[in-house]
XYZ file of C-alpha atoms in Angstrom:
681
model
C -4.947 -9.775 4.878
C -3.219 -12.747 4.964
C -4.238 -13.981 8.552
C -6.903 -15.581 10.570
C -8.273 -14.229 13.910
C -11.219 -12.589 15.524
C -10.699 -9.699 13.611
C -8.135 -10.799 11.160
C -9.773 -9.486 7.907
C -10.220 -6.156 7.137
C -13.380 -5.563 5.486
C -12.439 -5.366 2.090
C -15.041 -4.232 -0.384
C -13.972 -2.652 -3.176
C -16.946 -2.995 -5.546
C -15.843 -2.668 -9.223
C -19.234 -1.577 -10.762
C -19.353 -3.015 -14.158
C -18.762 -0.574 -17.126
C -21.780 0.332 -19.306
C -21.587 -1.960 -22.494
C -22.828 -0.811 -25.990
C -23.278 -3.250 -28.723
C -21.359 -1.840 -31.806
C -22.958 -4.044 -34.195
C -26.512 -2.827 -33.329
C -25.386 0.725 -33.322
C -23.328 0.480 -36.688
C -26.422 -1.171 -38.334
C -28.960 1.474 -37.395
C -26.418 3.931 -38.871
C -26.149 2.103 -42.074
C -30.003 1.759 -42.324
C -30.600 5.332 -42.048
C -28.127 6.038 -44.993
C -28.537 2.959 -47.095
C -29.201 3.624 -50.908
C -31.519 1.593 -53.090
C -29.100 0.961 -55.901
C -27.742 -2.687 -56.363
C -24.015 -1.506 -56.643
C -24.328 0.246 -53.290
C -26.093 -2.789 -51.869
C -23.182 -5.190 -53.158
C -20.605 -2.846 -51.237
C -23.045 -2.573 -48.428
C -23.063 -6.423 -48.078
C -19.321 -6.277 -48.265
C -18.722 -3.621 -45.792
C -21.215 -5.463 -43.277
C -19.640 -8.733 -43.810
C -16.168 -7.415 -43.091
C -17.317 -5.314 -40.179
C -19.096 -8.032 -38.590
C -15.957 -10.212 -38.838
C -13.791 -7.433 -37.588
C -16.204 -6.578 -34.861
C -16.262 -10.185 -33.528
C -12.375 -9.981 -33.517
C -12.617 -6.796 -31.509
C -15.154 -8.086 -29.138
C -13.019 -11.193 -28.430
C -9.837 -9.684 -28.727
C -9.807 -8.323 -24.870
C -10.454 -11.937 -23.570
C -7.916 -13.479 -25.988
C -5.305 -10.739 -24.940
C -6.027 -11.125 -21.316
C -5.729 -15.026 -21.461
C -2.340 -14.684 -23.460
C -1.223 -12.082 -20.999
C -1.887 -14.350 -18.226
C -0.224 -17.216 -19.783
C 2.892 -15.256 -20.754
C 3.001 -13.542 -17.299
C 2.777 -16.480 -15.372
C 5.866 -17.802 -17.008
C 7.740 -14.926 -15.228
C 8.216 -15.944 -11.753
C 8.464 -14.007 -8.573
C 11.518 -13.788 -6.051
C 11.523 -17.394 -5.187
C 12.190 -19.490 -8.385
C 9.593 -21.739 -9.568
C 12.164 -24.560 -9.879
C 12.810 -24.584 -6.195
C 9.274 -25.894 -5.404
C 9.250 -28.731 -7.906
C 6.229 -27.452 -9.653
C 7.107 -29.199 -13.071
C 8.518 -32.908 -13.489
C 11.295 -31.550 -15.929
C 13.072 -29.197 -13.336
C 15.654 -28.182 -15.970
C 13.012 -26.568 -18.180
C 11.450 -24.468 -15.695
C 11.578 -20.598 -16.320
C 13.811 -18.344 -13.912
C 12.745 -15.119 -12.471
C 12.848 -12.423 -15.314
C 11.344 -9.634 -13.591
C 14.346 -7.536 -12.838
C 14.292 -4.087 -11.526
C 15.181 -1.303 -13.815
C 18.535 0.116 -12.634
C 18.106 3.338 -14.093
C 15.305 3.924 -11.632
C 15.723 6.232 -8.547
C 14.416 3.619 -6.315
C 14.119 -0.183 -6.103
C 10.157 0.169 -6.014
C 10.040 2.258 -9.194
C 12.750 -0.132 -10.856
C 10.107 -3.095 -10.388
C 7.287 -1.001 -11.577
C 8.959 0.090 -14.859
C 10.070 -3.456 -15.498
C 6.531 -4.701 -14.972
C 4.924 -2.178 -17.374
C 7.570 -2.770 -19.958
C 7.114 -6.445 -19.701
C 3.093 -6.052 -20.060
C 3.800 -3.828 -22.844
C 5.920 -6.262 -24.740
C 3.679 -9.042 -24.201
C 0.720 -6.966 -26.020
C 2.870 -5.981 -28.860
C 4.320 -9.444 -29.498
C 0.592 -10.807 -29.339
C -0.476 -8.246 -31.903
C 2.493 -8.584 -34.020
C 2.020 -12.317 -34.369
C -1.688 -12.168 -35.193
C -1.064 -9.248 -37.751
C 1.571 -11.430 -39.642
C -0.891 -14.326 -40.233
C -1.012 -15.088 -44.046
C -4.763 -15.261 -44.570
C -6.516 -13.953 -41.636
C -3.752 -11.192 -40.514
C -6.198 -8.445 -42.252
C -9.074 -9.392 -39.931
C -6.934 -8.980 -36.948
C -5.636 -5.749 -38.137
C -9.174 -4.519 -38.558
C -10.146 -5.834 -35.055
C -7.348 -4.208 -33.251
C -8.338 -0.713 -34.951
C -11.935 -1.228 -34.113
C -10.815 -2.176 -30.350
C -8.706 0.797 -29.761
C -10.705 3.475 -31.717
C -14.246 2.311 -31.347
C -14.834 -0.314 -28.603
C -12.592 0.954 -25.742
C -13.856 4.787 -26.493
C -17.346 3.609 -26.314
C -16.934 1.540 -23.240
C -15.065 4.192 -21.574
C -17.475 6.945 -22.312
C -20.169 4.638 -20.888
C -18.209 4.299 -17.598
C -17.979 8.097 -17.833
C -21.811 8.333 -17.710
C -22.094 5.838 -15.092
C -19.758 7.646 -12.917
C -21.416 11.169 -13.721
C -24.748 9.514 -12.320
C -22.945 8.750 -9.000
C -20.704 11.796 -8.663
C -22.444 14.862 -10.277
C -25.346 14.944 -7.681
C -22.574 14.958 -4.822
C -20.623 17.638 -6.215
C -23.859 19.728 -6.994
C -24.452 19.647 -3.392
C -20.971 21.100 -2.562
C -22.486 24.660 -1.362
C -23.922 22.928 1.956
C -20.252 22.980 3.006
C -20.660 26.543 3.983
C -23.547 26.035 6.286
C -24.149 24.519 9.772
C -22.213 24.824 13.080
C -18.445 24.357 13.277
C -17.232 21.359 15.215
C -13.947 20.908 17.181
C -11.978 20.358 13.900
C -13.234 23.656 12.613
C -15.721 21.777 10.163
C -19.223 23.011 9.532
C -21.869 20.353 9.978
C -22.887 20.853 6.298
C -19.164 20.012 5.357
C -19.294 16.744 7.598
C -22.580 15.647 5.741
C -20.849 16.321 2.142
C -17.871 14.354 3.244
C -20.158 11.356 4.118
C -21.913 11.541 0.741
C -18.637 11.785 -1.137
C -17.248 8.659 0.749
C -20.528 6.820 -0.160
C -19.961 7.880 -3.884
C -16.644 6.503 -3.826
C -17.991 3.272 -2.407
C -20.273 2.992 -5.279
C -17.733 4.324 -7.909
C -15.794 0.880 -7.441
C -12.197 -0.281 -6.842
C -10.378 2.586 -8.425
C -12.327 5.150 -6.480
C -12.257 3.515 -3.252
C -8.335 3.317 -3.608
C -8.319 6.861 -4.543
C -10.264 7.896 -1.415
C -8.014 5.790 0.832
C -4.982 7.581 -0.904
C -6.544 11.013 -0.492
C -7.313 10.135 3.051
C -3.484 10.115 3.740
C -2.945 13.568 2.022
C -3.536 15.847 4.814
C -1.186 18.193 3.005
C -3.896 18.753 0.211
C -7.177 17.906 1.840
C -8.963 19.116 5.066
C -8.582 17.015 7.933
C -12.338 16.378 8.457
C -12.196 15.120 4.692
C -9.531 12.889 5.258
C -10.832 11.572 8.539
C -14.242 10.631 6.479
C -12.238 9.003 3.701
C -10.294 7.005 6.001
C -13.513 5.105 6.734
C -13.688 3.870 3.354
C -14.343 0.003 2.877
C -15.227 -1.826 -0.128
C -18.242 -3.661 -1.267
C -16.284 -5.794 -3.683
C -18.111 -8.871 -5.211
C -16.360 -11.963 -4.893
C -15.296 -13.603 -8.247
C -16.418 -17.194 -8.530
C -14.401 -20.408 -7.457
C -14.486 -21.378 -11.183
C -12.477 -18.293 -11.936
C -10.175 -18.783 -9.393
C -9.257 -22.297 -10.141
C -8.976 -21.133 -13.963
C -6.303 -18.371 -12.845
C -4.425 -20.839 -10.723
C -4.291 -23.619 -13.281
C -2.830 -21.173 -15.488
C -0.335 -20.161 -13.314
C 0.826 -23.771 -12.493
C 1.621 -24.400 -16.159
C -1.136 -26.873 -16.546
C -0.543 -28.666 -13.295
C -4.210 -29.392 -12.031
C -5.346 -27.341 -9.066
C -6.225 -30.498 -7.077
C -2.642 -31.983 -7.306
C -1.104 -28.723 -5.860
C -3.546 -28.251 -2.800
C -4.868 -30.864 -0.355
C -7.233 -28.363 1.211
C -8.844 -25.354 -0.711
C -12.056 -23.717 0.737
C -14.522 -22.357 -2.012
C -15.139 -19.203 -0.199
C -12.265 -16.611 0.469
C -11.598 -15.201 3.779
C -11.309 -11.669 2.415
C -12.064 -9.928 -0.669
C -10.541 -6.657 -1.562
C -10.562 -4.055 -4.538
C -7.907 -5.888 -6.374
C -7.846 -9.525 -5.230
C -9.282 -11.991 -2.794
C -7.755 -14.229 -0.480
C -7.940 -17.895 0.535
C -6.186 -20.228 3.280
C -5.083 -23.476 1.976
C -3.066 -26.425 2.638
C -0.553 -27.601 -0.057
C 0.260 -31.039 -1.118
C 3.705 -32.297 0.225
C 4.874 -32.624 -3.214
C 5.089 -28.937 -3.648
C 6.787 -27.743 -0.210
C 10.392 -28.067 0.017
C 10.143 -28.655 3.623
C 9.546 -31.447 6.192
C 7.832 -29.056 8.651
C 4.115 -29.861 8.633
C 3.466 -26.252 9.242
C 4.862 -25.070 6.040
C 1.837 -26.540 4.053
C -0.357 -23.987 5.563
C -0.401 -21.071 3.144
C -2.425 -17.990 2.027
C -3.340 -17.590 -1.581
C -4.049 -14.322 -3.055
C -5.676 -14.079 -6.517
C -6.371 -10.858 -8.567
C -9.774 -10.280 -9.824
C -10.563 -11.131 -13.399
C -10.867 -7.805 -15.582
C -9.860 -5.636 -12.617
C -6.624 -4.359 -14.742
C -8.879 -3.132 -17.616
C -11.565 -1.618 -15.483
C -8.759 0.302 -13.538
C -7.081 1.484 -16.581
C -10.328 2.867 -18.022
C -11.038 4.751 -14.660
C -7.619 6.138 -14.662
C -8.077 7.693 -18.062
C -11.338 9.425 -16.773
C -9.426 10.516 -13.499
C -6.675 11.951 -15.741
C -9.182 14.080 -17.865
C -10.706 15.617 -14.938
C -7.301 16.404 -13.274
C -6.225 18.199 -16.428
C -9.561 20.051 -16.439
C -9.355 21.117 -12.835
C -5.847 22.078 -13.372
C -6.835 24.705 -16.015
C -8.873 26.645 -13.401
C -7.067 29.617 -12.059
C -5.550 29.231 -8.363
C -5.936 25.438 -8.758
C -2.551 24.731 -10.320
C -0.788 24.494 -6.885
C -2.587 21.243 -6.428
C -0.836 19.416 -8.999
C -3.690 17.226 -9.833
C -2.278 15.651 -13.103
C 1.032 14.765 -11.317
C -0.946 13.503 -8.282
C -2.961 11.024 -10.687
C -0.056 9.814 -12.471
C 1.561 9.169 -8.849
C -1.891 7.306 -7.930
C -1.674 5.333 -11.077
C 1.639 3.962 -10.233
C 0.405 3.094 -6.802
C -2.483 1.071 -8.508
C -0.227 -0.719 -11.091
C 2.113 -1.596 -8.372
C -0.608 -3.608 -6.611
C -1.943 -5.440 -9.891
C 1.487 -7.195 -10.276
C 1.647 -9.759 -7.355
C 5.393 -10.440 -7.967
C 6.206 -6.919 -6.792
C 4.697 -7.711 -3.415
C 6.711 -11.020 -3.515
C 9.864 -8.944 -3.887
C 9.097 -6.597 -1.056
C 8.437 -9.524 1.074
C 11.552 -10.917 0.438
C 13.616 -7.789 0.903
C 11.932 -7.092 4.355
C 12.898 -10.605 5.472
C 16.562 -9.872 4.145
C 16.848 -6.537 6.198
C 15.148 -8.152 9.194
C 16.913 -11.607 8.916
C 18.949 -10.997 12.236
C 15.938 -10.152 14.115
C 13.560 -12.841 15.602
C 11.170 -10.058 17.138
C 9.602 -9.073 13.686
C 8.764 -11.464 10.991
C 7.321 -10.965 7.283
C 5.507 -13.960 5.409
C 7.534 -16.046 3.149
C 6.461 -15.991 -0.322
C 6.302 -19.493 -1.869
C 5.358 -18.568 -5.521
C 4.156 -15.378 -7.383
C 3.165 -14.572 -10.849
C 1.367 -11.539 -11.929
C -2.047 -12.548 -10.782
C -1.213 -15.202 -8.011
C 0.808 -14.922 -4.582
C 1.181 -17.813 -2.323
C 2.721 -17.217 0.842
C 3.058 -18.428 4.287
C -0.039 -18.281 6.664
C 0.153 -15.654 9.399
C -1.876 -16.568 12.530
C -1.806 -14.225 15.468
C -3.770 -11.619 17.525
C -4.593 -8.474 15.472
C -3.430 -5.130 16.400
C -6.908 -3.978 16.335
C -7.471 -6.395 19.396
C -4.370 -5.347 21.446
C -5.308 -1.713 20.988
C -8.578 -2.467 22.974
C -6.514 -3.683 25.978
C -6.695 -0.664 28.383
C -3.233 0.511 29.264
C -2.022 0.580 33.054
C 0.954 1.680 34.593
C 2.113 -1.716 35.295
C 1.139 -3.266 31.887
C 4.843 -4.229 30.554
C 3.594 -6.230 27.703
C 1.936 -3.300 25.996
C 4.958 -1.262 26.447
C 6.986 -4.282 25.146
C 4.884 -4.295 21.986
C 4.999 -0.500 21.579
C 9.008 -0.454 21.764
C 9.288 -3.288 19.155
C 6.891 -1.671 16.816
C 8.419 1.608 17.047
C 11.861 0.381 16.604
C 11.130 -1.800 13.685
C 9.521 1.016 12.028
C 12.372 3.345 12.745
C 14.756 0.659 11.263
C 12.778 0.844 7.958
C 12.545 4.567 7.803
C 16.196 5.623 8.911
C 18.292 2.575 8.444
C 16.953 0.753 5.516
C 15.063 3.394 3.727
C 12.459 0.833 2.933
C 9.335 1.363 4.741
C 6.101 -0.507 4.885
C 3.654 1.913 3.409
C 0.398 0.477 4.758
C 1.134 -0.004 8.425
C -2.407 0.466 9.824
C -3.487 -1.979 12.687
C -5.317 -4.357 10.348
C -1.884 -5.253 8.718
C -0.055 -5.872 12.162
C -0.618 -9.084 14.206
C 1.232 -10.380 17.209
C 2.428 -13.941 18.325
C 3.130 -14.736 21.880
C 5.999 -17.035 22.173
C 8.151 -18.613 24.975
C 11.359 -16.665 25.282
C 14.705 -18.222 25.395
C 17.642 -17.331 28.016
C 18.285 -13.989 26.349
C 14.688 -13.075 26.806
C 14.184 -13.207 22.886
C 12.004 -15.026 20.409
C 13.911 -18.255 19.968
C 14.917 -19.307 16.392
C 12.936 -22.653 16.451
C 9.413 -22.755 17.819
C 6.408 -25.219 17.626
C 4.262 -23.239 15.231
C 1.318 -25.401 15.950
C 1.506 -24.450 19.628
C 1.862 -20.820 18.772
C -1.163 -21.157 16.685
C -3.233 -22.617 19.394
C -2.379 -19.894 21.727
C -3.250 -17.196 19.259
C -6.605 -18.970 18.824
C -7.120 -19.167 22.571
C -6.381 -15.233 22.733
C -8.655 -14.285 19.802
C -11.648 -16.069 21.416
C -11.240 -13.945 24.498
C -13.198 -10.765 25.413
C -10.955 -7.657 26.048
C -10.914 -7.650 29.863
C -9.799 -11.448 30.159
C -7.264 -10.672 27.160
C -5.678 -7.869 29.259
C -5.183 -10.350 32.275
C -3.985 -13.070 29.996
C -1.327 -10.915 28.520
C -0.077 -9.875 31.977
C -0.078 -13.487 32.924
C 1.978 -14.397 29.804
C 4.695 -11.820 30.559
C 5.206 -13.324 33.907
C 5.466 -16.883 32.387
C 8.381 -15.905 30.094
C 6.461 -15.104 26.998
C 7.344 -12.314 24.501
C 5.611 -10.995 21.536
C 6.622 -11.357 17.874
C 5.366 -8.677 15.403
C 4.036 -9.864 12.000
C 3.644 -7.564 9.045
C 1.571 -8.440 6.133
C 0.367 -6.841 2.704
C 3.497 -5.360 1.835
C 2.384 -4.502 -1.832
C 3.351 -0.898 -1.272
C 6.481 0.540 0.091
C 7.921 3.933 0.371
C 11.397 4.634 -0.572
C 12.927 8.140 -0.556
C 15.056 8.984 -3.475
C 18.552 10.870 -2.869
C 16.993 13.950 -3.092
C 13.788 13.581 -0.982
C 15.994 11.576 1.651
C 18.355 14.441 2.029
C 15.275 16.931 2.483
C 13.614 14.757 4.946
C 16.812 14.177 7.155
C 17.471 17.916 6.949
C 13.893 18.596 8.215
C 14.344 16.002 10.750
C 17.653 17.575 11.844
C 15.959 21.173 12.126
C 13.235 19.666 14.214
C 15.615 17.745 16.452
C 17.373 21.039 17.114
C 14.092 22.958 17.507
C 14.769 25.364 14.791
C 11.256 25.847 13.577
C 12.179 28.861 11.328
C 14.694 26.783 9.311
C 12.390 23.885 9.193
C 9.499 26.251 7.564
C 12.158 27.479 5.130
C 13.324 24.076 4.144
C 9.677 23.021 3.691
C 9.281 25.816 1.094
C 12.631 25.801 -0.626
C 12.215 21.938 -1.316
C 8.722 21.654 -2.113
C 7.351 20.781 -5.617
C 6.426 24.390 -6.595
C 8.011 26.923 -4.404
C 6.397 29.514 -6.435
C 2.771 28.673 -5.601
C 3.142 28.985 -1.822
C 1.433 32.005 -0.284
C 2.293 34.056 2.735
C 5.739 32.231 3.184
C 7.027 34.481 5.880
C 3.809 33.972 7.964
C 4.234 30.095 7.284
C 7.878 30.145 8.610
C 6.929 32.013 11.894
C 3.929 29.644 12.400
C 6.309 26.624 12.263
C 8.618 28.426 14.459
C 6.184 29.045 17.016
C 4.717 25.472 16.936
C 8.209 23.806 17.506
C 8.928 26.500 20.275
C 5.854 25.045 21.972
C 7.184 21.456 21.605
C 10.565 22.838 23.083
C 8.993 24.151 26.276
C 7.146 20.795 26.758
C 10.558 18.808 26.328
C 12.194 20.907 29.226
C 9.293 20.596 31.595
C 9.742 16.864 31.503
C 6.964 16.115 28.858
C 7.106 13.646 26.178
C 7.498 15.023 22.758
C 4.577 13.982 20.310
C 6.419 14.318 16.875
C 3.151 12.964 15.362
C 1.216 15.806 16.641
C 4.038 18.344 15.476
C 3.971 16.833 11.890
C 0.137 16.790 11.681
C -0.154 20.456 12.735
C 2.582 21.166 10.048
C 0.622 19.333 7.404
C -2.388 21.750 8.074
C -0.071 24.707 7.643
C 1.307 23.143 4.514
C -2.214 23.028 3.067
C -3.364 26.498 3.937
C 0.051 28.068 2.571
C -0.089 25.963 -0.623
C 3.212 24.289 0.089
C 3.425 21.223 -2.235
C 5.237 18.459 -0.602
C 6.490 15.299 -2.445
C 4.331 12.507 -2.348
C 6.892 9.919 -0.905
C 7.731 12.642 1.566
C 4.122 12.836 2.871
C 3.938 8.822 2.887
C 6.564 8.893 5.507
C 5.117 11.562 7.603
C 1.591 9.805 7.412
C 3.294 6.626 8.442
C 5.018 8.620 11.426
C 1.418 9.649 12.331
C -0.152 6.363 12.203
C 2.794 4.308 13.892
C 2.947 7.044 16.926
C -0.655 7.133 17.193
C -0.718 3.243 17.688
C 2.355 3.044 19.967
C 0.865 6.143 22.086
C -2.222 4.039 22.842
C -0.050 1.118 23.925
C 2.571 3.341 25.892
C 1.516 6.886 26.488
C 4.918 7.887 27.487
C 6.588 6.984 24.023
C 9.077 9.499 22.731
C 9.946 8.950 18.898
C 13.079 11.112 19.159
C 14.387 9.341 22.138
C 13.461 6.049 20.507
C 15.489 6.929 17.332
C 18.751 7.433 19.132
C 19.842 3.893 19.079
C 19.150 3.607 15.316
C 21.329 6.907 14.717
C 23.914 5.484 16.971
C 24.084 2.219 14.610
C 24.241 4.538 11.533
C 26.971 6.746 13.100
C 29.307 3.644 14.142
C 28.756 1.415 10.823
C 28.925 4.122 8.311
C 31.805 6.166 9.649
C 33.708 5.773 6.607
C 31.037 7.067 4.365
C 30.437 10.276 6.495
C 32.529 12.567 4.201
C 31.292 11.096 1.104
C 27.453 10.831 1.633
C 25.828 13.992 2.987
C 22.782 11.907 4.104
C 25.133 10.234 6.478
C 26.569 13.443 7.708
C 23.004 14.838 8.247
C 22.150 11.901 10.369
C 25.265 12.097 12.451
C 24.064 15.747 13.306
C 20.606 14.580 14.198
C 22.058 11.815 16.455
C 24.170 14.214 18.246
C 21.594 16.724 18.743
C 19.452 14.123 20.178
C 21.990 12.728 22.327
C 22.313 16.183 23.944
C 18.782 16.793 24.249
C 18.353 13.256 25.909
C 21.132 14.024 28.452
C 19.721 17.470 29.421
C 16.325 15.848 29.756
C 17.840 13.168 31.867
C 19.523 15.586 33.759
C 16.568 17.853 34.434
C 14.465 14.642 35.301
C 17.144 13.855 37.841
C 17.087 17.147 39.588
C 13.292 17.214 39.628
C 13.373 13.912 41.290
C 15.819 14.977 43.999
C 13.983 18.025 44.810
C 10.741 16.245 44.961
C 12.141 13.716 47.250
C 14.208 16.211 49.137
C 17.436 14.631 47.975
C 19.331 17.619 47.674
C 18.983 18.950 51.184
C 17.641 16.147 53.309
C 16.120 16.854 56.547
C 17.552 14.400 59.159
């Protein structure tokens, strides 16, 4: 989202509908009026109770705001991966706080470590705030009453009001579910009634607000659980989020900058954001020279991401409602295989990861570190981050959405060039680094075109303003003109540079899931379909819930055999089609895969789909060989200690043999076609 261009901004529209608010004091008053006594003693007690309750209620009603403000002030003291001190945000540099969001080393992955550290910090802030208020000498009792009222009266009432609001939206939709059994069947095997119901569900999710839009987008990636037709429809979800005011943005930024005036930090800051999502909105700004540790004028151009006020509390209430219904559905016979309570818990983690922008800052720096030796791929540099604010380099390029509109021709080397770099960078993330961008759709990928150096690579030092001007010109072109210009740029020695943005979510496989993934990849590379099916069942979440397991294994074996036949008839292998078909089988046979495992599979589907539009001859198996070679040569000493590396070596050797055989068959085919084996003189 941190870009500018003709289609640079994804329509973000996560409309968080306001929760129903019920005035407690009026409700309590009516109850007392119905039950009050005429005795003077009771009236006196009544007066004391009402007075105490009024004070307590005021405390309860204002507590949320105070707690949020205090949370913001304390959270902004904990900086992101680039120290605040480095950018001279305070006059007294020695007093500036250092980054204290340290990943929990006891977690299986880096990302979960950041999540646990963020949640622990938030809980400690809340507990410290309440402890300080309770210990006040004269007013402590007021806060104690207020906290009890907030936890046991206000929050339940507001959450119930939100529940009623969501019921009005979703109950009519679920009442219409029987229409899914009627109508003609389309190519995907979905009845027309089902297609209509999917559209109604999508509209309801958009009306439900940020949490349900995010839930729908997450569900769209889980083709192992939901039907393909539903996933396709939910993938169209867009938010209608209402932008928060510029005044609120300035307030959040001023708190983040520890009292430094907003106008001192930025020379230019438009009042309207360039994009508004379910969780945050984004501005393009120009920073003051004082706060940029660089003489490069281009470094003053930044993107500023600001989290919506109150969005965290609203999402928390929605997650409670989702958890309630997930547990309710889990009690229904034959539905336990879905493991909905665990899925809601996983979704809750994904939402909370995006609510702390320091985590995105960490991710960006880690990607920059892993791609430090590559000039072909770049991630924006984070300048400053707090829980609610992220400032990073502005990315200006041509959206991948526009690149995909360019029609591929047999002589279009630029598109193939982009495709190769995209798939190679993805395979590096997935296989070599085990740190994969979890939201690699075309809207998060941009391409810059830069004059190459002697080695036909992107040079280390480029004139960013010239690159921006070229990107601006390309963004103004229609598709036919853009196609011709890209071909001309290649002739003039320009090469593409891929820019990835929006790294709030990443996928890391823990040791168990990584071993399972490599084992499955190895079985597929060896075209052992039966073994692949067996592995998918044995290493699923709940092997006991799988149905017709032997039929499932035979189906996978038949599918892989078809791919094998295509391989040795000179066709390219689409691992995306293979995995997509497998997910359909997984759903029908109730094989529950790990969420991170499915995320990797979905990422493969999306990336191969993008690359195949750019280069129809792309072969993911073939492109993975150089990465596997790199592992084999670099990690040779670890092979006997680490089964992951040993499995990777097996995959590499299998793919090398396949590549050799395929190349040999191709040579013979070409010789026969050209009459090279027995030429007629």
